[in-house]
Structure formats: structure tokens, C-alpha cells
N, C-alpha and C. Protein backbone atom coordinates (compact mmCIF):
# COMPACT_ATOMS: atom_id res chain seq x y z
N MET A 1 20.77 8.66 -7.72
CA MET A 1 20.58 7.88 -6.27
C MET A 1 20.51 6.14 -6.34
N MET A 2 21.07 5.53 -5.64
CA MET A 2 20.58 4.24 -5.63
C MET A 2 19.89 3.96 -4.44
N ASN A 3 18.79 3.42 -4.31
CA ASN A 3 18.49 3.03 -3.30
C ASN A 3 18.14 1.48 -3.03
N PRO A 4 18.30 0.95 -1.77
CA PRO A 4 18.28 -0.48 -1.58
C PRO A 4 16.97 -1.23 -1.96
N PRO A 5 17.06 -2.56 -1.99
CA PRO A 5 15.84 -3.12 -1.95
C PRO A 5 14.96 -2.98 -1.01
N MET A 6 13.27 -2.86 -1.34
CA MET A 6 12.61 -2.59 -0.23
C MET A 6 11.85 -3.67 0.30
N ARG A 7 12.41 -4.86 1.06
CA ARG A 7 11.97 -6.18 1.92
C ARG A 7 12.29 -5.94 3.00
N PRO A 8 11.51 -5.06 3.83
CA PRO A 8 11.88 -4.99 5.25
C PRO A 8 11.16 -5.72 6.20
N THR A 9 11.37 -5.91 7.53
CA THR A 9 10.85 -6.73 8.61
C THR A 9 10.58 -5.13 9.23
N LEU A 10 9.33 -4.77 9.55
CA LEU A 10 9.10 -3.54 10.43
C LEU A 10 8.15 -4.04 11.52
N SER A 11 8.19 -3.41 12.69
CA SER A 11 7.37 -3.81 13.79
C SER A 11 7.01 -2.70 14.76
N ASP A 12 5.93 -2.62 15.14
CA ASP A 12 5.75 -1.76 16.58
C ASP A 12 4.78 -2.87 17.51
N ASP A 13 4.21 -2.20 18.08
CA ASP A 13 3.37 -3.08 19.38
C ASP A 13 2.03 -3.49 18.63
N ARG A 14 1.67 -2.96 17.44
CA ARG A 14 0.53 -3.45 17.12
C ARG A 14 0.52 -4.13 15.94
N VAL A 15 1.52 -3.86 14.88
CA VAL A 15 1.50 -4.77 13.73
C VAL A 15 3.04 -5.00 13.31
N LEU A 16 3.12 -6.41 12.74
CA LEU A 16 4.49 -6.92 11.96
C LEU A 16 4.51 -6.78 10.44
N ILE A 17 5.32 -5.89 10.05
CA ILE A 17 5.30 -6.15 8.50
C ILE A 17 6.65 -6.70 8.24
N ARG A 18 6.12 -7.59 6.94
CA ARG A 18 7.50 -8.62 6.66
C ARG A 18 7.33 -8.89 5.25
N PRO A 19 8.26 -9.26 4.68
CA PRO A 19 8.43 -9.56 3.27
C PRO A 19 7.60 -10.43 2.64
N LEU A 20 6.63 -10.57 1.76
CA LEU A 20 5.50 -11.76 1.01
C LEU A 20 6.64 -12.70 0.80
N ALA A 21 5.75 -14.01 1.33
CA ALA A 21 6.53 -15.36 0.97
C ALA A 21 5.29 -16.01 0.11
N ALA A 22 5.98 -16.97 -0.78
CA ALA A 22 5.12 -17.89 -1.58
C ALA A 22 4.08 -18.35 -0.80
N ASP A 23 4.33 -19.01 0.42
CA ASP A 23 3.31 -19.52 1.08
C ASP A 23 2.26 -18.72 1.77
N ASP A 24 2.48 -17.34 1.51
CA ASP A 24 1.47 -16.52 2.49
C ASP A 24 0.23 -16.38 1.30
N PHE A 25 0.04 -17.04 0.14
CA PHE A 25 -1.10 -17.17 -0.62
C PHE A 25 -2.47 -17.18 0.12
N ASP A 26 -2.65 -18.23 0.50
CA ASP A 26 -3.95 -18.87 1.23
C ASP A 26 -4.23 -18.02 2.43
N ALA A 27 -3.42 -17.63 3.24
CA ALA A 27 -3.75 -16.33 3.95
C ALA A 27 -4.31 -15.10 3.54
N LEU A 28 -3.31 -14.70 2.72
CA LEU A 28 -3.63 -13.40 2.21
C LEU A 28 -4.85 -13.33 1.34
N PHE A 29 -5.12 -14.43 0.76
CA PHE A 29 -6.14 -14.24 -0.12
C PHE A 29 -7.44 -14.57 0.59
N ALA A 30 -7.41 -15.33 1.53
CA ALA A 30 -8.59 -15.40 2.78
C ALA A 30 -8.84 -13.96 2.94
N VAL A 31 -8.18 -12.74 3.12
CA VAL A 31 -8.47 -11.39 3.54
C VAL A 31 -9.04 -10.64 2.16
N ALA A 32 -8.34 -10.95 1.05
CA ALA A 32 -8.75 -10.12 -0.11
C ALA A 32 -9.85 -10.90 -0.81
N SER A 33 -10.41 -11.84 -0.60
CA SER A 33 -11.49 -12.51 -1.08
C SER A 33 -12.88 -11.68 -0.49
N ASP A 34 -12.98 -10.85 0.11
CA ASP A 34 -13.84 -10.01 0.35
C ASP A 34 -14.24 -9.15 -0.64
N PRO A 35 -15.29 -8.95 -1.16
CA PRO A 35 -15.70 -8.02 -2.33
C PRO A 35 -15.61 -6.81 -1.93
N LEU A 36 -15.98 -6.31 -0.66
CA LEU A 36 -16.05 -5.23 -0.15
C LEU A 36 -14.84 -4.41 0.12
N ILE A 37 -14.05 -4.96 0.43
CA ILE A 37 -12.68 -4.42 0.22
C ILE A 37 -12.21 -3.85 -1.13
N TRP A 38 -12.65 -4.44 -2.31
CA TRP A 38 -12.56 -3.79 -3.57
C TRP A 38 -13.63 -2.94 -3.89
N GLU A 39 -14.84 -2.78 -3.24
CA GLU A 39 -15.82 -2.17 -3.83
C GLU A 39 -15.67 -0.86 -4.50
N VAL A 40 -14.70 0.10 -3.77
CA VAL A 40 -14.48 1.63 -4.82
C VAL A 40 -13.17 1.54 -5.28
N HIS A 41 -12.34 0.10 -5.14
CA HIS A 41 -11.02 0.14 -5.96
C HIS A 41 -11.10 0.00 -7.34
N PRO A 42 -10.18 0.60 -8.29
CA PRO A 42 -10.22 0.45 -9.60
C PRO A 42 -9.97 -0.99 -9.90
N ALA A 43 -9.49 -1.64 -9.38
CA ALA A 43 -9.22 -3.24 -9.76
C ALA A 43 -10.30 -3.91 -8.68
N HIS A 44 -11.65 -3.50 -8.95
CA HIS A 44 -12.88 -4.29 -8.19
C HIS A 44 -12.65 -5.47 -8.28
N ASP A 45 -12.40 -6.50 -8.87
CA ASP A 45 -12.46 -7.82 -9.44
C ASP A 45 -11.47 -8.32 -8.60
N ARG A 46 -10.50 -7.75 -7.94
CA ARG A 46 -9.57 -8.38 -7.19
C ARG A 46 -9.89 -9.72 -6.04
N TRP A 47 -10.93 -9.66 -5.93
CA TRP A 47 -11.77 -10.55 -4.87
C TRP A 47 -11.61 -11.71 -5.44
N GLN A 48 -11.34 -12.04 -6.77
CA GLN A 48 -11.58 -13.05 -7.18
C GLN A 48 -10.20 -14.25 -7.60
N GLU A 49 -10.13 -15.22 -7.12
CA GLU A 49 -8.90 -15.88 -7.11
C GLU A 49 -7.83 -15.83 -8.38
N PRO A 50 -8.37 -16.01 -9.44
CA PRO A 50 -7.28 -15.81 -10.90
C PRO A 50 -6.99 -14.37 -10.69
N VAL A 51 -7.59 -13.22 -10.54
CA VAL A 51 -7.36 -11.89 -10.42
C VAL A 51 -6.29 -11.35 -9.42
N PHE A 52 -6.69 -12.39 -8.21
CA PHE A 52 -5.75 -11.87 -7.02
C PHE A 52 -4.63 -12.95 -7.19
N ARG A 53 -4.73 -13.89 -7.98
CA ARG A 53 -3.29 -14.74 -8.25
C ARG A 53 -2.33 -14.13 -8.67
N LYS A 54 -2.94 -13.32 -9.83
CA LYS A 54 -1.87 -12.45 -10.76
C LYS A 54 -1.40 -11.39 -10.12
N TYR A 55 -2.25 -10.59 -9.14
CA TYR A 55 -1.80 -9.53 -8.07
C TYR A 55 -0.59 -10.04 -7.32
N PHE A 56 -0.80 -11.07 -6.68
CA PHE A 56 0.09 -12.02 -5.76
C PHE A 56 1.22 -12.20 -6.49
N ASP A 57 1.25 -12.83 -7.63
CA ASP A 57 2.76 -13.37 -8.18
C ASP A 57 3.22 -12.09 -8.63
N GLU A 58 2.49 -11.23 -9.05
CA GLU A 58 3.23 -9.70 -9.34
C GLU A 58 4.07 -9.27 -8.24
N GLY A 59 3.22 -9.30 -7.21
CA GLY A 59 4.01 -8.73 -5.70
C GLY A 59 5.22 -9.40 -5.60
N LEU A 60 5.14 -10.86 -5.47
CA LEU A 60 6.29 -11.93 -5.45
C LEU A 60 7.69 -11.37 -6.34
N ALA A 61 7.24 -11.16 -7.46
CA ALA A 61 8.21 -10.72 -8.65
C ALA A 61 8.73 -9.63 -8.38
N SER A 62 8.20 -8.43 -7.88
CA SER A 62 8.48 -6.96 -7.52
C SER A 62 9.50 -7.00 -6.61
N ASN A 63 9.64 -8.19 -5.67
CA ASN A 63 10.62 -8.05 -4.74
C ASN A 63 10.44 -6.42 -3.75
N GLY A 64 9.19 -6.43 -3.52
CA GLY A 64 8.99 -5.10 -2.48
C GLY A 64 7.89 -5.40 -2.06
N ALA A 65 6.90 -6.54 -2.16
CA ALA A 65 5.49 -6.71 -1.36
C ALA A 65 5.90 -7.17 -0.21
N VAL A 66 4.89 -6.56 0.68
CA VAL A 66 5.17 -7.15 2.14
C VAL A 66 3.51 -7.48 2.80
N VAL A 67 3.34 -8.13 3.77
CA VAL A 67 2.39 -8.53 4.52
C VAL A 67 2.48 -7.83 5.91
N PHE A 68 1.07 -7.73 6.20
CA PHE A 68 0.67 -7.16 7.49
C PHE A 68 0.28 -8.27 8.52
N VAL A 69 0.93 -8.39 9.94
CA VAL A 69 0.74 -9.52 10.65
C VAL A 69 0.07 -8.86 11.95
N ASP A 70 -1.19 -9.19 12.33
CA ASP A 70 -1.44 -8.43 13.65
C ASP A 70 -0.51 -9.14 14.72
N GLN A 71 -0.23 -8.36 15.48
CA GLN A 71 1.07 -8.90 16.72
C GLN A 71 0.25 -9.61 17.72
N SER A 72 -1.20 -9.53 18.18
CA SER A 72 -1.66 -10.22 18.89
C SER A 72 -2.06 -11.24 18.71
N THR A 73 -2.77 -11.67 17.36
CA THR A 73 -2.84 -12.77 16.93
C THR A 73 -2.25 -13.88 15.90
N GLY A 74 -1.13 -12.96 15.45
CA GLY A 74 -0.19 -13.70 14.49
C GLY A 74 -0.74 -13.97 13.05
N LYS A 75 -2.01 -13.11 12.74
CA LYS A 75 -2.99 -13.53 11.83
C LYS A 75 -2.44 -12.15 10.64
N ILE A 76 -2.19 -12.76 9.40
CA ILE A 76 -2.16 -11.83 8.17
C ILE A 76 -3.26 -11.25 8.21
N ILE A 77 -3.50 -9.70 7.81
CA ILE A 77 -4.55 -8.63 7.89
C ILE A 77 -4.66 -8.14 6.56
N GLY A 78 -3.65 -8.26 5.69
CA GLY A 78 -3.10 -7.23 4.67
C GLY A 78 -1.84 -7.38 4.13
N GLY A 79 -1.90 -6.22 3.03
CA GLY A 79 -0.25 -6.18 2.52
C GLY A 79 -0.28 -5.05 1.58
N SER A 80 0.95 -4.99 1.23
CA SER A 80 1.33 -3.46 0.47
C SER A 80 2.38 -3.90 -0.39
N ARG A 81 3.07 -2.74 -1.05
CA ARG A 81 4.29 -2.87 -1.92
C ARG A 81 5.00 -1.61 -2.16
N TYR A 82 6.15 -1.75 -1.94
CA TYR A 82 7.13 -0.86 -2.38
C TYR A 82 7.50 -0.70 -3.91
N GLU A 83 7.59 0.40 -4.60
CA GLU A 83 8.05 0.16 -5.94
C GLU A 83 8.77 1.41 -6.46
N SER A 84 9.76 1.42 -7.34
CA SER A 84 10.42 2.63 -7.25
C SER A 84 11.03 2.57 -8.98
N GLU A 85 10.33 1.79 -9.73
CA GLU A 85 10.54 1.68 -11.08
C GLU A 85 9.57 1.72 -12.13
N ARG A 86 8.15 2.43 -12.07
CA ARG A 86 7.50 2.58 -13.20
C ARG A 86 6.56 4.04 -13.16
N ASP A 87 6.08 4.44 -13.97
CA ASP A 87 5.64 5.72 -14.29
C ASP A 87 4.61 6.15 -13.48
N PRO A 88 4.59 7.10 -12.53
CA PRO A 88 5.54 8.42 -12.88
C PRO A 88 6.65 8.44 -11.81
N ILE A 89 7.03 7.57 -11.31
CA ILE A 89 8.07 7.58 -10.16
C ILE A 89 9.30 8.23 -10.54
N GLN A 90 10.13 9.08 -10.04
CA GLN A 90 11.05 9.78 -10.53
C GLN A 90 12.45 9.19 -9.84
N SER A 91 13.50 9.59 -9.99
CA SER A 91 14.87 9.08 -9.19
C SER A 91 14.57 9.59 -7.89
N GLY A 92 14.96 9.06 -6.76
CA GLY A 92 14.66 9.35 -5.67
C GLY A 92 13.31 9.33 -4.83
N GLU A 93 12.56 8.71 -5.43
CA GLU A 93 11.22 8.56 -5.18
C GLU A 93 10.47 7.15 -5.10
N VAL A 94 9.89 6.57 -4.30
CA VAL A 94 9.51 5.43 -3.95
C VAL A 94 7.86 5.12 -4.04
N GLU A 95 7.35 4.51 -4.42
CA GLU A 95 5.61 4.36 -4.50
C GLU A 95 5.45 3.31 -3.40
N ILE A 96 4.69 3.82 -2.63
CA ILE A 96 4.11 2.77 -1.49
C ILE A 96 2.60 2.46 -2.05
N GLY A 97 2.17 1.34 -2.34
CA GLY A 97 0.79 1.11 -2.94
C GLY A 97 0.30 -0.24 -2.80
N TRP A 98 -0.63 -0.50 -3.69
CA TRP A 98 -1.32 -1.93 -3.86
C TRP A 98 -1.96 -2.48 -2.27
N THR A 99 -2.11 -1.43 -1.49
CA THR A 99 -2.25 -1.64 0.27
C THR A 99 -3.70 -2.19 0.08
N PHE A 100 -3.80 -3.35 1.00
CA PHE A 100 -5.50 -3.38 1.51
C PHE A 100 -5.25 -4.37 2.77
N MET A 101 -6.48 -4.23 3.64
CA MET A 101 -6.34 -4.62 4.89
C MET A 101 -7.94 -5.36 5.14
N SER A 102 -7.96 -6.33 5.83
CA SER A 102 -9.23 -6.94 6.29
C SER A 102 -10.03 -5.40 6.62
N ARG A 103 -11.33 -5.72 6.51
CA ARG A 103 -12.31 -4.76 6.92
C ARG A 103 -12.52 -4.85 8.22
N GLU A 104 -12.09 -5.52 9.23
CA GLU A 104 -11.99 -5.66 10.55
C GLU A 104 -10.98 -4.63 11.23
N TYR A 105 -9.98 -4.27 10.28
CA TYR A 105 -9.08 -3.42 10.68
C TYR A 105 -9.17 -1.98 10.35
N TRP A 106 -10.00 -1.78 9.35
CA TRP A 106 -10.29 -0.59 8.75
C TRP A 106 -10.76 0.56 9.92
N GLY A 107 -10.54 1.99 9.77
CA GLY A 107 -10.73 2.75 10.84
C GLY A 107 -9.46 3.69 11.34
N GLY A 108 -8.41 3.53 10.81
CA GLY A 108 -7.55 4.54 10.76
C GLY A 108 -6.21 4.02 11.64
N GLU A 109 -6.52 3.68 12.81
CA GLU A 109 -5.05 3.37 13.63
C GLU A 109 -4.12 2.54 13.02
N TRP A 110 -4.79 1.33 12.19
CA TRP A 110 -3.99 0.41 11.77
C TRP A 110 -3.18 1.19 10.44
N ASN A 111 -3.88 1.56 9.58
CA ASN A 111 -3.26 1.94 8.62
C ASN A 111 -2.48 3.02 8.71
N ARG A 112 -2.53 4.16 10.04
CA ARG A 112 -1.66 5.02 10.33
C ARG A 112 -0.37 4.25 10.81
N ALA A 113 -0.56 3.05 11.51
CA ALA A 113 0.58 2.18 12.09
C ALA A 113 1.31 1.77 10.84
N VAL A 114 0.67 1.06 10.03
CA VAL A 114 1.32 0.56 8.81
C VAL A 114 2.22 1.76 7.92
N LYS A 115 1.29 2.86 7.43
CA LYS A 115 2.09 3.82 6.81
C LYS A 115 3.27 4.41 7.63
N ARG A 116 3.05 4.52 9.04
CA ARG A 116 4.28 5.16 9.70
C ARG A 116 5.50 4.58 9.68
N LEU A 117 5.26 3.01 9.48
CA LEU A 117 6.53 2.39 9.55
C LEU A 117 7.06 1.88 8.14
N MET A 118 6.14 2.04 7.15
CA MET A 118 6.58 1.91 5.68
C MET A 118 7.37 3.69 5.38
N LEU A 119 6.69 4.50 5.83
CA LEU A 119 7.30 5.51 5.59
C LEU A 119 8.60 5.77 6.07
N ARG A 120 9.02 5.52 7.71
CA ARG A 120 9.94 5.69 8.28
C ARG A 120 11.07 4.89 7.44
N HIS A 121 10.76 3.53 6.97
CA HIS A 121 11.57 3.07 6.45
C HIS A 121 12.03 3.21 5.07
N ALA A 122 11.19 3.77 4.42
CA ALA A 122 11.57 4.57 2.98
C ALA A 122 12.58 5.54 3.30
N PHE A 123 12.40 6.58 4.15
CA PHE A 123 13.16 7.95 4.13
C PHE A 123 14.47 7.52 5.08
N ASP A 124 14.33 6.53 5.95
CA ASP A 124 15.73 6.22 6.36
C ASP A 124 16.62 5.39 5.21
N ALA A 125 16.15 4.96 4.23
CA ALA A 125 16.81 4.26 3.17
C ALA A 125 17.29 5.41 2.25
N GLY A 126 16.59 6.50 2.32
CA GLY A 126 17.41 7.65 1.66
C GLY A 126 16.31 8.38 0.47
N TYR A 127 14.97 7.78 0.30
CA TYR A 127 14.13 8.22 -0.41
C TYR A 127 13.81 9.61 -0.05
N GLU A 128 13.63 10.21 -0.92
CA GLU A 128 13.48 11.85 -0.95
C GLU A 128 11.79 12.05 -0.87
N ALA A 129 10.92 11.15 -1.59
CA ALA A 129 9.47 11.27 -1.32
C ALA A 129 8.89 9.96 -1.58
N ALA A 130 7.95 9.57 -0.93
CA ALA A 130 6.97 8.42 -1.01
C ALA A 130 5.72 9.09 -1.65
N LEU A 131 5.62 8.12 -2.88
CA LEU A 131 4.16 8.47 -3.86
C LEU A 131 3.24 7.29 -3.45
N PHE A 132 2.05 7.69 -3.59
CA PHE A 132 0.83 6.85 -3.50
C PHE A 132 0.01 7.33 -4.87
N LEU A 133 -0.21 6.18 -5.49
CA LEU A 133 -1.26 6.15 -6.70
C LEU A 133 -2.42 5.76 -6.13
N VAL A 134 -3.63 6.80 -6.34
CA VAL A 134 -4.82 6.52 -6.14
C VAL A 134 -5.73 6.43 -7.34
N GLY A 135 -6.61 5.61 -7.49
CA GLY A 135 -7.79 5.83 -8.57
C GLY A 135 -8.31 6.98 -8.28
N GLU A 136 -8.73 8.02 -9.46
CA GLU A 136 -9.02 8.83 -9.56
C GLU A 136 -10.59 9.23 -8.52
N HIS A 137 -11.27 8.14 -8.58
CA HIS A 137 -12.64 7.93 -8.04
C HIS A 137 -12.82 7.28 -6.74
N ASN A 138 -11.41 6.71 -6.33
CA ASN A 138 -11.65 5.75 -4.81
C ASN A 138 -11.61 6.92 -3.68
N VAL A 139 -12.69 7.31 -3.62
CA VAL A 139 -12.94 8.13 -2.75
C VAL A 139 -12.41 7.84 -1.09
N ARG A 140 -12.66 6.54 -0.77
CA ARG A 140 -12.13 6.03 0.33
C ARG A 140 -10.78 6.24 0.70
N SER A 141 -10.00 5.68 -0.42
CA SER A 141 -8.44 5.88 -0.39
C SER A 141 -8.04 7.17 -0.41
N ARG A 142 -8.67 8.10 -1.13
CA ARG A 142 -8.29 9.29 -1.15
C ARG A 142 -8.44 10.18 0.24
N ARG A 143 -9.71 9.68 1.03
CA ARG A 143 -9.64 10.41 2.17
C ARG A 143 -8.66 9.99 3.43
N ALA A 144 -8.26 8.40 2.98
CA ALA A 144 -7.27 7.93 4.00
C ALA A 144 -5.90 8.62 3.71
N MET A 145 -5.68 9.09 2.59
CA MET A 145 -4.29 9.44 2.23
C MET A 145 -4.12 10.91 2.78
N GLU A 146 -5.16 11.44 2.79
CA GLU A 146 -5.10 13.11 3.26
C GLU A 146 -5.52 12.93 4.78
N LYS A 147 -5.87 12.05 5.49
CA LYS A 147 -5.82 11.75 6.76
C LYS A 147 -4.59 11.34 7.61
N ILE A 148 -3.61 10.91 6.43
CA ILE A 148 -2.13 10.94 7.04
C ILE A 148 -1.03 11.64 6.47
N GLY A 149 -1.57 12.95 5.85
CA GLY A 149 -0.92 13.94 5.50
C GLY A 149 -0.18 13.93 4.10
N GLY A 150 -0.94 12.84 3.29
CA GLY A 150 -0.77 13.07 1.74
C GLY A 150 -1.07 14.59 1.05
N LYS A 151 -0.04 14.91 0.23
CA LYS A 151 -0.43 15.99 -0.29
C LYS A 151 -0.87 15.50 -1.99
N LEU A 152 -1.93 16.20 -2.46
CA LEU A 152 -2.29 15.89 -3.92
C LEU A 152 -1.29 16.47 -4.91
N SER A 153 -0.51 15.92 -5.71
CA SER A 153 0.38 16.44 -6.73
C SER A 153 -0.29 16.84 -7.97
N ASP A 154 0.30 17.46 -8.62
CA ASP A 154 -0.41 17.84 -10.07
C ASP A 154 0.00 16.55 -10.99
N ARG A 155 0.52 15.48 -10.53
CA ARG A 155 0.62 14.29 -11.51
C ARG A 155 -0.46 13.19 -11.72
N THR A 156 -0.43 12.75 -12.59
CA THR A 156 -1.40 11.72 -12.82
C THR A 156 -0.56 10.43 -13.68
N THR A 157 -1.48 9.34 -13.49
CA THR A 157 -1.00 8.32 -14.47
C THR A 157 -2.18 7.56 -14.58
N THR A 158 -2.17 6.78 -15.91
CA THR A 158 -3.36 5.72 -16.51
C THR A 158 -2.87 4.61 -16.44
N THR A 159 -3.75 3.46 -15.78
CA THR A 159 -3.30 2.16 -15.71
C THR A 159 -4.46 1.26 -16.22
N MET A 160 -4.23 0.39 -16.71
CA MET A 160 -5.32 -0.32 -17.26
C MET A 160 -5.91 -1.51 -16.00
N LEU A 161 -6.90 -1.72 -15.33
CA LEU A 161 -7.35 -2.34 -14.46
C LEU A 161 -8.60 -2.96 -14.86
N ALA A 162 -9.10 -4.17 -14.82
CA ALA A 162 -10.11 -4.89 -14.83
C ALA A 162 -10.51 -4.50 -16.44
N GLY A 163 -9.40 -4.27 -17.41
CA GLY A 163 -9.80 -4.15 -18.69
C GLY A 163 -10.26 -2.75 -18.97
N VAL A 164 -10.04 -1.92 -18.17
CA VAL A 164 -10.65 -0.40 -18.62
C VAL A 164 -9.20 0.46 -17.97
N PRO A 165 -9.20 1.68 -18.69
CA PRO A 165 -8.22 2.66 -18.41
C PRO A 165 -8.45 3.49 -17.27
N ILE A 166 -7.66 3.25 -16.27
CA ILE A 166 -8.01 4.03 -15.00
C ILE A 166 -7.12 5.24 -14.82
N ILE A 167 -7.41 6.35 -14.60
CA ILE A 167 -6.72 7.47 -14.19
C ILE A 167 -6.46 7.36 -12.61
N HIS A 168 -5.10 7.41 -12.14
CA HIS A 168 -4.65 7.77 -10.82
C HIS A 168 -4.33 9.04 -10.44
N VAL A 169 -4.64 9.47 -9.49
CA VAL A 169 -4.12 10.79 -8.92
C VAL A 169 -2.76 10.27 -8.05
N VAL A 170 -1.86 11.19 -7.84
CA VAL A 170 -0.63 10.94 -7.20
C VAL A 170 -0.48 11.97 -5.87
N TYR A 171 -0.48 11.21 -4.96
CA TYR A 171 -0.25 11.89 -3.54
C TYR A 171 1.15 11.67 -2.91
N GLU A 172 1.76 12.73 -2.31
CA GLU A 172 3.20 12.45 -2.17
C GLU A 172 3.21 12.96 -0.30
N ILE A 173 4.37 12.23 0.29
CA ILE A 173 4.66 12.78 1.52
C ILE A 173 6.25 12.73 1.30
N ARG A 174 6.95 13.94 1.79
CA ARG A 174 8.42 14.12 1.77
C ARG A 174 8.73 13.91 3.34
N PRO A 175 10.03 13.70 3.46
CA PRO A 175 10.49 13.48 5.08
C PRO A 175 10.14 14.66 5.97
N ASP A 176 9.89 15.98 5.46
CA ASP A 176 9.87 17.02 6.43
C ASP A 176 8.25 17.05 6.65
N ASP A 177 7.43 16.75 5.68
CA ASP A 177 5.93 16.56 5.85
C ASP A 177 5.86 15.37 7.12
N PHE A 178 6.41 14.19 7.01
CA PHE A 178 6.29 13.16 7.63
C PHE A 178 6.60 13.38 8.94
N ALA A 179 7.83 14.45 9.18
CA ALA A 179 8.25 14.51 10.88
C ALA A 179 7.14 15.33 11.47
N ALA A 180 6.70 16.02 10.78
CA ALA A 180 5.73 17.48 11.48
C ALA A 180 4.54 17.07 10.83
N GLY A 181 3.85 15.89 10.17
CA GLY A 181 2.64 15.64 10.07
C GLY A 181 1.63 14.84 11.03
N PRO A 182 0.65 14.08 10.39
CA PRO A 182 -0.35 13.42 11.12
C PRO A 182 0.61 11.90 11.72
N LEU A 183 1.23 11.56 10.82
CA LEU A 183 2.08 10.36 11.42
C LEU A 183 3.35 10.52 11.95
N ASN A 184 3.40 11.70 12.71
CA ASN A 184 4.84 12.11 13.27
C ASN A 184 5.60 11.04 13.70
N ILE A 185 6.77 11.13 13.02
CA ILE A 185 8.15 9.98 13.47
C ILE A 185 8.20 9.35 14.93
N SER A 186 7.86 10.30 15.91
CA SER A 186 8.09 10.01 17.12
C SER A 186 6.96 9.24 17.68
N ALA A 187 5.85 9.15 17.23
CA ALA A 187 4.62 8.37 17.42
C ALA A 187 4.78 6.93 17.32
């Protein structure tokens, strides 16, 4: 199955999701430079400019990175990425990951709005499953995945982050789960 590139422009009344552009660095780093965003994340040093620059450049090169814009203010509030070509992703699956948001947008509604739009796009593009790789000890992100209906799979993968091997657990959401779950497609 061949799936299209994932550089969408998506929106609802709350958030605009659009492709990451090279000139987004300053606005996105202004969000990412808050160390508390990365406090429990395996890449806990991503708030530092050289580390974030690498993350940003990899996102641009991926052709799947997006930014989140608050519709009411026009301000960039975070970002994410689609990826379909790395371990443990299989044919027909897409990863939604590398997601972060300004702390003032934490609390559920914004994450649900972003994930709803991104999942709808992935499934409309023909993907059979969306995967979310979450650091094994990142309790905050694991709870967020469970709140939006992510199901913990038996898959794991290990990635080097901040010079340390980190085990990631894999959550998945399938179209039928999405249509019936907490992110109900009609919402």
C-alpha cells in the first residue's frame, strides 16, 4: 500500500495544523525552550537550542512535520510529525509523534483537538493504524495516550536520546477505535 506524503493543512475552530516551514524556527523554539515541557520526556534536553535545532532540522527533512497554531491568536503553540518509515512501523501504519505543546495549552482539549485532526487525516489517507511511540517512563504522555483511546501494544523499540538508550512502548489507534472512542470522529 502506497500512502501519500503527510504535509497537511488541517483545522477546526480551535487549532490550525500546517506544514512546518524553515522560518518557523524562532516561534517554535520559543515554545520548546521551556525545560518543563521536556521534564519527563526521554529527550529531556530538547529545550536547549543546539538540541532543538537538530530536532527541527530533522522535522523539516522528514516532510511530515507540522506546527500547531492557536486560531484565536495566530500564535504557534507546538508541533508534531507524521512518519511511516522507521522501526517498528509496518506497511499501512503511520506514526504520529514528536508532539509537544506550550504548557499553557496542556490539559486535554488541545491535545484531543490536535490528535483528532491528525488521526482523521491519517485514516482518510488510507492508513490502517496510527502508532504513538512513548518513552517507557514518560507517565504524562502515556496517560495522555490512554485518555485519547490509545491501546498499548506488545511492541517496543529502543532509541538513543540524550546519549542514552531509551525504550519506547507503542500505542496504536485504528480507524474503528477512532470512530467509536474518546476522539469520536463526529466531535
